[in-house]
PDB file of C-alpha atoms in Angstrom:
ATOM      1  CA  UNK A   1      12.758 -24.841  32.199  1.00  0.00           C
ATOM      2  CA  UNK A   2      14.483 -23.374  29.172  1.00  0.00           C
ATOM      3  CA  UNK A   3      12.991 -20.331  27.415  1.00  0.00           C
ATOM      4  CA  UNK A   4      12.957 -20.246  23.630  1.00  0.00           C
ATOM      5  CA  UNK A   5      12.054 -17.582  21.095  1.00  0.00           C
ATOM      6  CA  UNK A   6      10.223 -18.766  18.005  1.00  0.00           C
ATOM      7  CA  UNK A   7       9.938 -16.628  14.862  1.00  0.00           C
ATOM      8  CA  UNK A   8       8.664 -17.137  11.357  1.00  0.00           C
ATOM      9  CA  UNK A   9       8.935 -15.550   7.950  1.00  0.00           C
ATOM     10  CA  UNK A  10       7.164 -16.049   4.624  1.00  0.00           C
ATOM     11  CA  UNK A  11       8.994 -16.644   1.356  1.00  0.00           C
ATOM     12  CA  UNK A  12       7.721 -17.270  -2.149  1.00  0.00           C
ATOM     13  CA  UNK A  13       5.752 -15.491  -4.843  1.00  0.00           C
ATOM     14  CA  UNK A  14       3.039 -14.198  -2.483  1.00  0.00           C
ATOM     15  CA  UNK A  15       5.133 -13.585   0.611  1.00  0.00           C
ATOM     16  CA  UNK A  16       3.880  -9.994   0.657  1.00  0.00           C
ATOM     17  CA  UNK A  17       0.300 -11.249   1.055  1.00  0.00           C
ATOM     18  CA  UNK A  18       1.115 -13.261   4.189  1.00  0.00           C
ATOM     19  CA  UNK A  19       1.178 -11.892   7.714  1.00  0.00           C
ATOM     20  CA  UNK A  20       1.197 -13.344  11.210  1.00  0.00           C
ATOM     21  CA  UNK A  21      -0.617 -12.768  14.471  1.00  0.00           C
ATOM     22  CA  UNK A  22       2.817 -12.050  15.946  1.00  0.00           C
ATOM     23  CA  UNK A  23       6.276 -11.964  14.390  1.00  0.00           C
ATOM     24  CA  UNK A  24       7.809 -13.947  17.259  1.00  0.00           C
ATOM     25  CA  UNK A  25       6.761 -15.527  20.545  1.00  0.00           C
ATOM     26  CA  UNK A  26       8.285 -17.249  23.563  1.00  0.00           C
ATOM     27  CA  UNK A  27       7.932 -20.870  24.648  1.00  0.00           C
ATOM     28  CA  UNK A  28       9.392 -23.075  27.320  1.00  0.00           C
ATOM     29  CA  UNK A  29       9.943 -26.803  27.805  1.00  0.00           C
ATOM     30  CA  UNK A  30       6.637 -28.649  27.857  1.00  0.00           C
ATOM     31  CA  UNK A  31       4.687 -25.569  26.825  1.00  0.00           C
ATOM     32  CA  UNK A  32       2.443 -24.906  23.834  1.00  0.00           C
ATOM     33  CA  UNK A  33       1.210 -21.845  21.993  1.00  0.00           C
ATOM     34  CA  UNK A  34      -1.281 -21.122  19.217  1.00  0.00           C
ATOM     35  CA  UNK A  35      -0.678 -18.395  16.657  1.00  0.00           C
ATOM     36  CA  UNK A  36      -2.112 -17.679  13.250  1.00  0.00           C
ATOM     37  CA  UNK A  37      -1.015 -17.164   9.649  1.00  0.00           C
ATOM     38  CA  UNK A  38      -3.139 -14.695   7.644  1.00  0.00           C
ATOM     39  CA  UNK A  39      -3.371 -14.729   3.845  1.00  0.00           C
ATOM     40  CA  UNK A  40      -4.761 -11.723   1.954  1.00  0.00           C
ATOM     41  CA  UNK A  41      -5.989 -12.760  -1.507  1.00  0.00           C
ATOM     42  CA  UNK A  42      -7.768  -9.482  -2.297  1.00  0.00           C
ATOM     43  CA  UNK A  43      -5.340  -8.342  -5.001  1.00  0.00           C
ATOM     44  CA  UNK A  44      -4.442 -11.764  -6.385  1.00  0.00           C
ATOM     45  CA  UNK A  45      -5.492 -12.574  -9.931  1.00  0.00           C
ATOM     46  CA  UNK A  46      -7.203 -15.952 -10.463  1.00  0.00           C
ATOM     47  CA  UNK A  47      -4.653 -18.740 -10.479  1.00  0.00           C
ATOM     48  CA  UNK A  48      -2.571 -21.012  -8.276  1.00  0.00           C
ATOM     49  CA  UNK A  49       0.006 -19.727  -5.809  1.00  0.00           C
ATOM     50  CA  UNK A  50       2.464 -21.280  -3.392  1.00  0.00           C
ATOM     51  CA  UNK A  51       4.441 -19.931  -0.477  1.00  0.00           C
ATOM     52  CA  UNK A  52       6.484 -21.308   2.385  1.00  0.00           C
ATOM     53  CA  UNK A  53       6.540 -20.184   5.984  1.00  0.00           C
ATOM     54  CA  UNK A  54       9.928 -20.802   7.571  1.00  0.00           C
ATOM     55  CA  UNK A  55       9.985 -21.398  11.318  1.00  0.00           C
ATOM     56  CA  UNK A  56      13.095 -20.814  13.394  1.00  0.00           C
ATOM     57  CA  UNK A  57      13.885 -20.749  17.099  1.00  0.00           C
ATOM     58  CA  UNK A  58      16.690 -19.643  19.385  1.00  0.00           C
ATOM     59  CA  UNK A  59      18.843 -20.985  20.830  1.00  0.00           C
ATOM     60  CA  UNK A  60      18.926 -22.987  17.594  1.00  0.00           C
ATOM     61  CA  UNK A  61      21.103 -25.771  18.997  1.00  0.00           C
ATOM     62  CA  UNK A  62      18.420 -26.689  21.556  1.00  0.00           C
ATOM     63  CA  UNK A  63      15.315 -26.606  19.348  1.00  0.00           C
ATOM     64  CA  UNK A  64      14.242 -29.003  16.640  1.00  0.00           C
ATOM     65  CA  UNK A  65      11.437 -28.074  14.222  1.00  0.00           C
ATOM     66  CA  UNK A  66       9.619 -31.324  13.551  1.00  0.00           C
ATOM     67  CA  UNK A  67       7.798 -30.368  10.356  1.00  0.00           C
ATOM     68  CA  UNK A  68      10.185 -27.939   8.701  1.00  0.00           C
ATOM     69  CA  UNK A  69       8.741 -25.207   6.494  1.00  0.00           C
ATOM     70  CA  UNK A  70       4.977 -24.848   6.293  1.00  0.00           C
ATOM     71  CA  UNK A  71       3.891 -25.203   2.668  1.00  0.00           C
ATOM     72  CA  UNK A  72       0.864 -23.151   1.624  1.00  0.00           C
ATOM     73  CA  UNK A  73      -0.964 -23.645  -1.658  1.00  0.00           C
ATOM     74  CA  UNK A  74      -3.680 -21.159  -2.671  1.00  0.00           C
ATOM     75  CA  UNK A  75      -6.195 -21.510  -5.468  1.00  0.00           C
ATOM     76  CA  UNK A  76      -7.860 -18.220  -6.426  1.00  0.00           C
ATOM     77  CA  UNK A  77     -10.990 -18.321  -8.590  1.00  0.00           C
ATOM     78  CA  UNK A  78     -12.844 -15.563 -10.363  1.00  0.00           C
ATOM     79  CA  UNK A  79     -15.322 -13.921  -8.025  1.00  0.00           C
ATOM     80  CA  UNK A  80     -18.992 -14.403  -8.770  1.00  0.00           C
ATOM     81  CA  UNK A  81     -20.913 -11.633 -10.411  1.00  0.00           C
ATOM     82  CA  UNK A  82     -21.452  -8.864  -7.864  1.00  0.00           C
ATOM     83  CA  UNK A  83     -24.873  -8.614  -6.253  1.00  0.00           C
ATOM     84  CA  UNK A  84     -27.411  -6.107  -7.502  1.00  0.00           C
ATOM     85  CA  UNK A  85     -29.363  -3.936  -5.084  1.00  0.00           C
ATOM     86  CA  UNK A  86     -32.440  -1.808  -5.590  1.00  0.00           C
ATOM     87  CA  UNK A  87     -35.120  -0.025  -3.570  1.00  0.00           C
ATOM     88  CA  UNK A  88     -38.857  -0.400  -4.125  1.00  0.00           C
ATOM     89  CA  UNK A  89     -42.123   0.716  -2.590  1.00  0.00           C
ATOM     90  CA  UNK A  90     -44.433  -1.716  -0.784  1.00  0.00           C
ATOM     91  CA  UNK A  91     -45.813  -2.903  -4.137  1.00  0.00           C
ATOM     92  CA  UNK A  92     -42.376  -3.915  -5.391  1.00  0.00           C
ATOM     93  CA  UNK A  93     -42.113  -1.006  -7.824  1.00  0.00           C
ATOM     94  CA  UNK A  94     -38.821   0.835  -8.145  1.00  0.00           C
ATOM     95  CA  UNK A  95     -38.743   4.484  -7.132  1.00  0.00           C
ATOM     96  CA  UNK A  96     -38.437   7.146  -9.808  1.00  0.00           C
ATOM     97  CA  UNK A  97     -35.691   9.705 -10.192  1.00  0.00           C
ATOM     98  CA  UNK A  98     -36.263  13.418 -10.752  1.00  0.00           C
ATOM     99  CA  UNK A  99     -36.882  12.780 -14.447  1.00  0.00           C
ATOM    100  CA  UNK A 100     -39.566  10.178 -13.805  1.00  0.00           C
ATOM    101  CA  UNK A 101     -37.411   7.163 -14.666  1.00  0.00           C
ATOM    102  CA  UNK A 102     -37.522   4.030 -12.520  1.00  0.00           C
ATOM    103  CA  UNK A 103     -34.104   3.576 -10.894  1.00  0.00           C
ATOM    104  CA  UNK A 104     -32.423   1.021  -8.619  1.00  0.00           C
ATOM    105  CA  UNK A 105     -30.919   3.759  -6.426  1.00  0.00           C
ATOM    106  CA  UNK A 106     -31.162   7.539  -6.278  1.00  0.00           C
ATOM    107  CA  UNK A 107     -34.950   7.667  -6.498  1.00  0.00           C
ATOM    108  CA  UNK A 108     -37.166  10.240  -4.783  1.00  0.00           C
ATOM    109  CA  UNK A 109     -40.114  10.165  -2.393  1.00  0.00           C
ATOM    110  CA  UNK A 110     -42.348  12.752  -0.767  1.00  0.00           C
ATOM    111  CA  UNK A 111     -42.112  13.837   2.855  1.00  0.00           C
ATOM    112  CA  UNK A 112     -45.578  14.860   4.014  1.00  0.00           C
ATOM    113  CA  UNK A 113     -45.763  17.393   6.870  1.00  0.00           C
ATOM    114  CA  UNK A 114     -48.228  19.719   8.507  1.00  0.00           C
ATOM    115  CA  UNK A 115     -47.462  22.835  10.511  1.00  0.00           C
ATOM    116  CA  UNK A 116     -46.188  20.766  13.452  1.00  0.00           C
ATOM    117  CA  UNK A 117     -44.476  17.611  12.230  1.00  0.00           C
ATOM    118  CA  UNK A 118     -43.762  15.053   9.543  1.00  0.00           C
ATOM    119  CA  UNK A 119     -46.908  12.973   9.244  1.00  0.00           C
ATOM    120  CA  UNK A 120     -45.997  10.433   6.566  1.00  0.00           C
ATOM    121  CA  UNK A 121     -43.995   9.638   3.458  1.00  0.00           C
ATOM    122  CA  UNK A 122     -45.210   8.657   0.002  1.00  0.00           C
ATOM    123  CA  UNK A 123     -44.578   5.805  -0.479  1.00  0.00           C
ATOM    124  CA  UNK A 124     -45.192   5.007   3.160  1.00  0.00           C
ATOM    125  CA  UNK A 125     -42.579   2.239   3.427  1.00  0.00           C
ATOM    126  CA  UNK A 126     -39.661   0.881   1.446  1.00  0.00           C
ATOM    127  CA  UNK A 127     -38.023  -2.403   0.534  1.00  0.00           C
ATOM    128  CA  UNK A 128     -34.269  -2.826   0.121  1.00  0.00           C
ATOM    129  CA  UNK A 129     -33.519  -5.765  -2.185  1.00  0.00           C
ATOM    130  CA  UNK A 130     -30.282  -7.685  -2.770  1.00  0.00           C
ATOM    131  CA  UNK A 131     -30.110 -10.280  -5.551  1.00  0.00           C
ATOM    132  CA  UNK A 132     -27.092 -12.505  -6.221  1.00  0.00           C
ATOM    133  CA  UNK A 133     -26.589 -15.552  -8.394  1.00  0.00           C
ATOM    134  CA  UNK A 134     -24.031 -18.018  -7.085  1.00  0.00           C
ATOM    135  CA  UNK A 135     -21.645 -18.368 -10.007  1.00  0.00           C
ATOM    136  CA  UNK A 136     -18.685 -19.547  -7.922  1.00  0.00           C
ATOM    137  CA  UNK A 137     -19.104 -23.157  -9.014  1.00  0.00           C
ATOM    138  CA  UNK A 138     -19.536 -24.324  -5.413  1.00  0.00           C
ATOM    139  CA  UNK A 139     -22.199 -24.143  -2.744  1.00  0.00           C
ATOM    140  CA  UNK A 140     -21.827 -21.041  -0.564  1.00  0.00           C
ATOM    141  CA  UNK A 141     -23.070 -20.738   3.011  1.00  0.00           C
ATOM    142  CA  UNK A 142     -23.177 -17.244   4.449  1.00  0.00           C
ATOM    143  CA  UNK A 143     -22.651 -17.286   8.204  1.00  0.00           C
ATOM    144  CA  UNK A 144     -22.850 -13.522   8.701  1.00  0.00           C
ATOM    145  CA  UNK A 145     -25.491 -11.028   7.622  1.00  0.00           C
ATOM    146  CA  UNK A 146     -25.200  -7.424   8.777  1.00  0.00           C
ATOM    147  CA  UNK A 147     -27.679  -4.704   7.842  1.00  0.00           C
ATOM    148  CA  UNK A 148     -27.045  -0.984   8.177  1.00  0.00           C
ATOM    149  CA  UNK A 149     -29.287   1.932   7.371  1.00  0.00           C
ATOM    150  CA  UNK A 150     -29.431   5.698   7.586  1.00  0.00           C
ATOM    151  CA  UNK A 151     -32.641   7.579   8.398  1.00  0.00           C
ATOM    152  CA  UNK A 152     -34.606   4.318   8.373  1.00  0.00           C
ATOM    153  CA  UNK A 153     -35.970   1.891  10.950  1.00  0.00           C
ATOM    154  CA  UNK A 154     -37.029  -1.737  10.406  1.00  0.00           C
ATOM    155  CA  UNK A 155     -40.733  -2.029   9.631  1.00  0.00           C
ATOM    156  CA  UNK A 156     -41.614  -4.681  12.181  1.00  0.00           C
ATOM    157  CA  UNK A 157     -39.471  -7.080  14.172  1.00  0.00           C
ATOM    158  CA  UNK A 158     -39.400  -9.625  11.346  1.00  0.00           C
ATOM    159  CA  UNK A 159     -38.507  -7.255   8.522  1.00  0.00           C
ATOM    160  CA  UNK A 160     -35.897  -9.345   6.701  1.00  0.00           C
ATOM    161  CA  UNK A 161     -36.790 -12.196   4.375  1.00  0.00           C
ATOM    162  CA  UNK A 162     -34.622 -14.481   2.291  1.00  0.00           C
ATOM    163  CA  UNK A 163     -35.547 -16.500  -0.773  1.00  0.00           C
ATOM    164  CA  UNK A 164     -33.308 -18.972  -2.621  1.00  0.00           C
ATOM    165  CA  UNK A 165     -34.379 -20.340  -5.985  1.00  0.00           C
ATOM    166  CA  UNK A 166     -33.211 -22.003  -9.174  1.00  0.00           C
ATOM    167  CA  UNK A 167     -34.750 -22.019 -12.634  1.00  0.00           C
ATOM    168  CA  UNK A 168     -37.506 -24.403 -11.576  1.00  0.00           C
ATOM    169  CA  UNK A 169     -38.454 -23.847  -7.959  1.00  0.00           C
ATOM    170  CA  UNK A 170     -37.921 -22.072  -4.652  1.00  0.00           C
ATOM    171  CA  UNK A 171     -35.407 -24.038  -2.590  1.00  0.00           C
ATOM    172  CA  UNK A 172     -35.641 -21.860   0.539  1.00  0.00           C
ATOM    173  CA  UNK A 173     -38.818 -19.888   1.114  1.00  0.00           C
ATOM    174  CA  UNK A 174     -39.396 -16.378   2.412  1.00  0.00           C
ATOM    175  CA  UNK A 175     -40.705 -17.992   5.611  1.00  0.00           C
ATOM    176  CA  UNK A 176     -37.262 -19.437   6.332  1.00  0.00           C
ATOM    177  CA  UNK A 177     -35.894 -16.268   7.890  1.00  0.00           C
ATOM    178  CA  UNK A 178     -35.380 -16.714  11.602  1.00  0.00           C
ATOM    179  CA  UNK A 179     -32.593 -18.258  13.631  1.00  0.00           C
ATOM    180  CA  UNK A 180     -33.933 -20.238  16.578  1.00  0.00           C
ATOM    181  CA  UNK A 181     -37.200 -18.315  16.368  1.00  0.00           C
ATOM    182  CA  UNK A 182     -35.533 -14.920  16.831  1.00  0.00           C
ATOM    183  CA  UNK A 183     -37.078 -12.298  14.501  1.00  0.00           C
ATOM    184  CA  UNK A 184     -34.676 -11.096  11.880  1.00  0.00           C
ATOM    185  CA  UNK A 185     -34.355  -7.504  10.814  1.00  0.00           C
ATOM    186  CA  UNK A 186     -33.027  -5.095  13.407  1.00  0.00           C
ATOM    187  CA  UNK A 187     -30.456  -2.720  11.933  1.00  0.00           C
ATOM    188  CA  UNK A 188     -26.892  -3.877  12.485  1.00  0.00           C
ATOM    189  CA  UNK A 189     -27.910  -7.283  13.819  1.00  0.00           C
ATOM    190  CA  UNK A 190     -26.657 -10.532  12.315  1.00  0.00           C
ATOM    191  CA  UNK A 191     -29.627 -12.709  11.454  1.00  0.00           C
ATOM    192  CA  UNK A 192     -30.796 -15.577   9.269  1.00  0.00           C
ATOM    193  CA  UNK A 193     -27.567 -17.419   9.768  1.00  0.00           C
ATOM    194  CA  UNK A 194     -26.553 -19.532   7.989  1.00  0.00           C
ATOM    195  CA  UNK A 195     -27.879 -18.763   4.500  1.00  0.00           C
ATOM    196  CA  UNK A 196     -27.078 -21.636   2.138  1.00  0.00           C
ATOM    197  CA  UNK A 197     -26.983 -20.837  -1.588  1.00  0.00           C
ATOM    198  CA  UNK A 198     -26.268 -23.889  -3.766  1.00  0.00           C
ATOM    199  CA  UNK A 199     -24.085 -23.457  -6.840  1.00  0.00           C
ATOM    200  CA  UNK A 200     -25.987 -21.868  -9.709  1.00  0.00           C
ATOM    201  CA  UNK A 201     -28.929 -20.785  -7.563  1.00  0.00           C
ATOM    202  CA  UNK A 202     -30.033 -17.258  -6.755  1.00  0.00           C
ATOM    203  CA  UNK A 203     -30.342 -15.458  -3.436  1.00  0.00           C
ATOM    204  CA  UNK A 204     -32.947 -12.736  -2.970  1.00  0.00           C
ATOM    205  CA  UNK A 205     -32.872 -10.825   0.313  1.00  0.00           C
ATOM    206  CA  UNK A 206     -35.366  -8.105   1.243  1.00  0.00           C
ATOM    207  CA  UNK A 207     -35.349  -5.656   4.150  1.00  0.00           C
ATOM    208  CA  UNK A 208     -38.586  -3.822   4.943  1.00  0.00           C
ATOM    209  CA  UNK A 209     -37.971  -0.330   6.374  1.00  0.00           C
ATOM    210  CA  UNK A 210     -39.758   2.928   7.116  1.00  0.00           C
ATOM    211  CA  UNK A 211     -38.585   6.531   7.266  1.00  0.00           C
ATOM    212  CA  UNK A 212     -37.070   7.207  10.681  1.00  0.00           C
ATOM    213  CA  UNK A 213     -38.328  10.773  11.162  1.00  0.00           C
ATOM    214  CA  UNK A 214     -42.064  10.263  10.749  1.00  0.00           C
ATOM    215  CA  UNK A 215     -43.648  11.999  13.736  1.00  0.00           C
ATOM    216  CA  UNK A 216     -40.778  14.434  14.260  1.00  0.00           C
ATOM    217  CA  UNK A 217     -40.638  18.116  13.404  1.00  0.00           C
ATOM    218  CA  UNK A 218     -39.868  18.848   9.756  1.00  0.00           C
ATOM    219  CA  UNK A 219     -36.113  19.108   9.354  1.00  0.00           C
ATOM    220  CA  UNK A 220     -35.163  22.422   7.696  1.00  0.00           C
ATOM    221  CA  UNK A 221     -32.549  20.773   5.463  1.00  0.00           C
ATOM    222  CA  UNK A 222     -35.170  18.709   3.590  1.00  0.00           C
ATOM    223  CA  UNK A 223     -35.619  20.480   0.272  1.00  0.00           C
ATOM    224  CA  UNK A 224     -38.738  20.921  -1.813  1.00  0.00           C
ATOM    225  CA  UNK A 225     -39.418  18.679  -4.798  1.00  0.00           C
ATOM    226  CA  UNK A 226     -38.423  21.536  -7.103  1.00  0.00           C
ATOM    227  CA  UNK A 227     -34.834  21.169  -5.799  1.00  0.00           C
ATOM    228  CA  UNK A 228     -34.568  17.500  -6.839  1.00  0.00           C
ATOM    229  CA  UNK A 229     -31.942  15.933  -7.077  1.00  0.00           C
ATOM    230  CA  UNK A 230     -30.511  17.870  -4.118  1.00  0.00           C
ATOM    231  CA  UNK A 231     -29.814  15.535  -1.181  1.00  0.00           C
ATOM    232  CA  UNK A 232     -30.163  16.324   2.518  1.00  0.00           C
ATOM    233  CA  UNK A 233     -28.815  15.021   5.795  1.00  0.00           C
ATOM    234  CA  UNK A 234     -32.214  14.055   7.203  1.00  0.00           C
ATOM    235  CA  UNK A 235     -34.090  13.407   3.974  1.00  0.00           C
ATOM    236  CA  UNK A 236     -31.825  10.905   2.244  1.00  0.00           C
ATOM    237  CA  UNK A 237     -32.282   7.286   3.260  1.00  0.00           C
ATOM    238  CA  UNK A 238     -29.739   4.543   2.673  1.00  0.00           C
ATOM    239  CA  UNK A 239     -29.665   0.786   3.191  1.00  0.00           C
ATOM    240  CA  UNK A 240     -26.769  -1.666   2.917  1.00  0.00           C
ATOM    241  CA  UNK A 241     -26.195  -5.361   3.483  1.00  0.00           C
ATOM    242  CA  UNK A 242     -22.985  -7.324   4.015  1.00  0.00           C
ATOM    243  CA  UNK A 243     -22.969 -11.115   3.736  1.00  0.00           C
ATOM    244  CA  UNK A 244     -19.861 -13.229   4.272  1.00  0.00           C
ATOM    245  CA  UNK A 245     -19.106 -16.911   4.490  1.00  0.00           C
ATOM    246  CA  UNK A 246     -17.127 -18.351   7.384  1.00  0.00           C
ATOM    247  CA  UNK A 247     -13.949 -18.699   5.332  1.00  0.00           C
ATOM    248  CA  UNK A 248     -14.057 -15.068   4.213  1.00  0.00           C
ATOM    249  CA  UNK A 249     -13.740 -16.119   0.561  1.00  0.00           C
ATOM    250  CA  UNK A 250     -17.151 -14.811  -0.536  1.00  0.00           C
ATOM    251  CA  UNK A 251     -18.313 -11.363   0.536  1.00  0.00           C
ATOM    252  CA  UNK A 252     -21.384  -9.604  -0.839  1.00  0.00           C
ATOM    253  CA  UNK A 253     -22.018  -5.923  -0.238  1.00  0.00           C
ATOM    254  CA  UNK A 254     -24.114  -3.321  -1.992  1.00  0.00           C
ATOM    255  CA  UNK A 255     -26.569  -0.624  -1.079  1.00  0.00           C
ATOM    256  CA  UNK A 256     -28.993   1.962  -2.313  1.00  0.00           C
ATOM    257  CA  UNK A 257     -30.339   5.415  -1.477  1.00  0.00           C
ATOM    258  CA  UNK A 258     -33.433   7.517  -2.011  1.00  0.00           C
ATOM    259  CA  UNK A 259     -34.114  11.152  -1.132  1.00  0.00           C
ATOM    260  CA  UNK A 260     -37.248  12.676   0.320  1.00  0.00           C
ATOM    261  CA  UNK A 261     -38.599  16.100  -0.676  1.00  0.00           C
ATOM    262  CA  UNK A 262     -41.470  18.203   0.505  1.00  0.00           C
ATOM    263  CA  UNK A 263     -44.272  18.963  -1.927  1.00  0.00           C
ATOM    264  CA  UNK A 264     -43.683  22.728  -1.725  1.00  0.00           C
TER     265      UNK A 264
END
């Protein structure tokens, strides 16, 4: 059994965007190995690119490379318009900022407390919304959905809903939210997978949440309404979503915040 060392290098106009799972690896007669080529297109302008991956092995006189260089062609398209995110109350109305203007993020809410604890918020619950129109020119299927939040908890086990629609009709209803009957909505959990958004159609995702600290003692860092727009560690809520397709070519991410204040 003869040992061989196999190595590879990238050449071409985007060689700097190509990396490998390992720069070299060992093989022996009759053996096989699987390794990966990674291509980072993040900083590439739209257009067509080509690169070659050259494979070599030592001792060279004992190894033949059957397919020669690996030719890679990459087509980069303009990304779709970024998603928009906004926070509403339970009636679908945006929260207001300190000046009384409805805003997508940075709104305020009241933290209601008695002498012992936080009893409620006004509004009592919140909706995080993500809206994205698929302008990629192709159908997109998101295989990963991750939700993260600060100072919030999901309002119910089935707190996430997804709607897909075009100019004429809903093509995936808000009831189509669970994977294999598993409720969708726990923070940090991938759910409603896959989410198929045909070309030209619009995705609307909502996440129903409530303030995490209802029932706890009033945190001293939560300011009074007169201090708006001052933020606080325990009074400012935030929600974010990250959706990605299996190929990693389409990634949607955006979030929003709101800050709670006491009435006095």
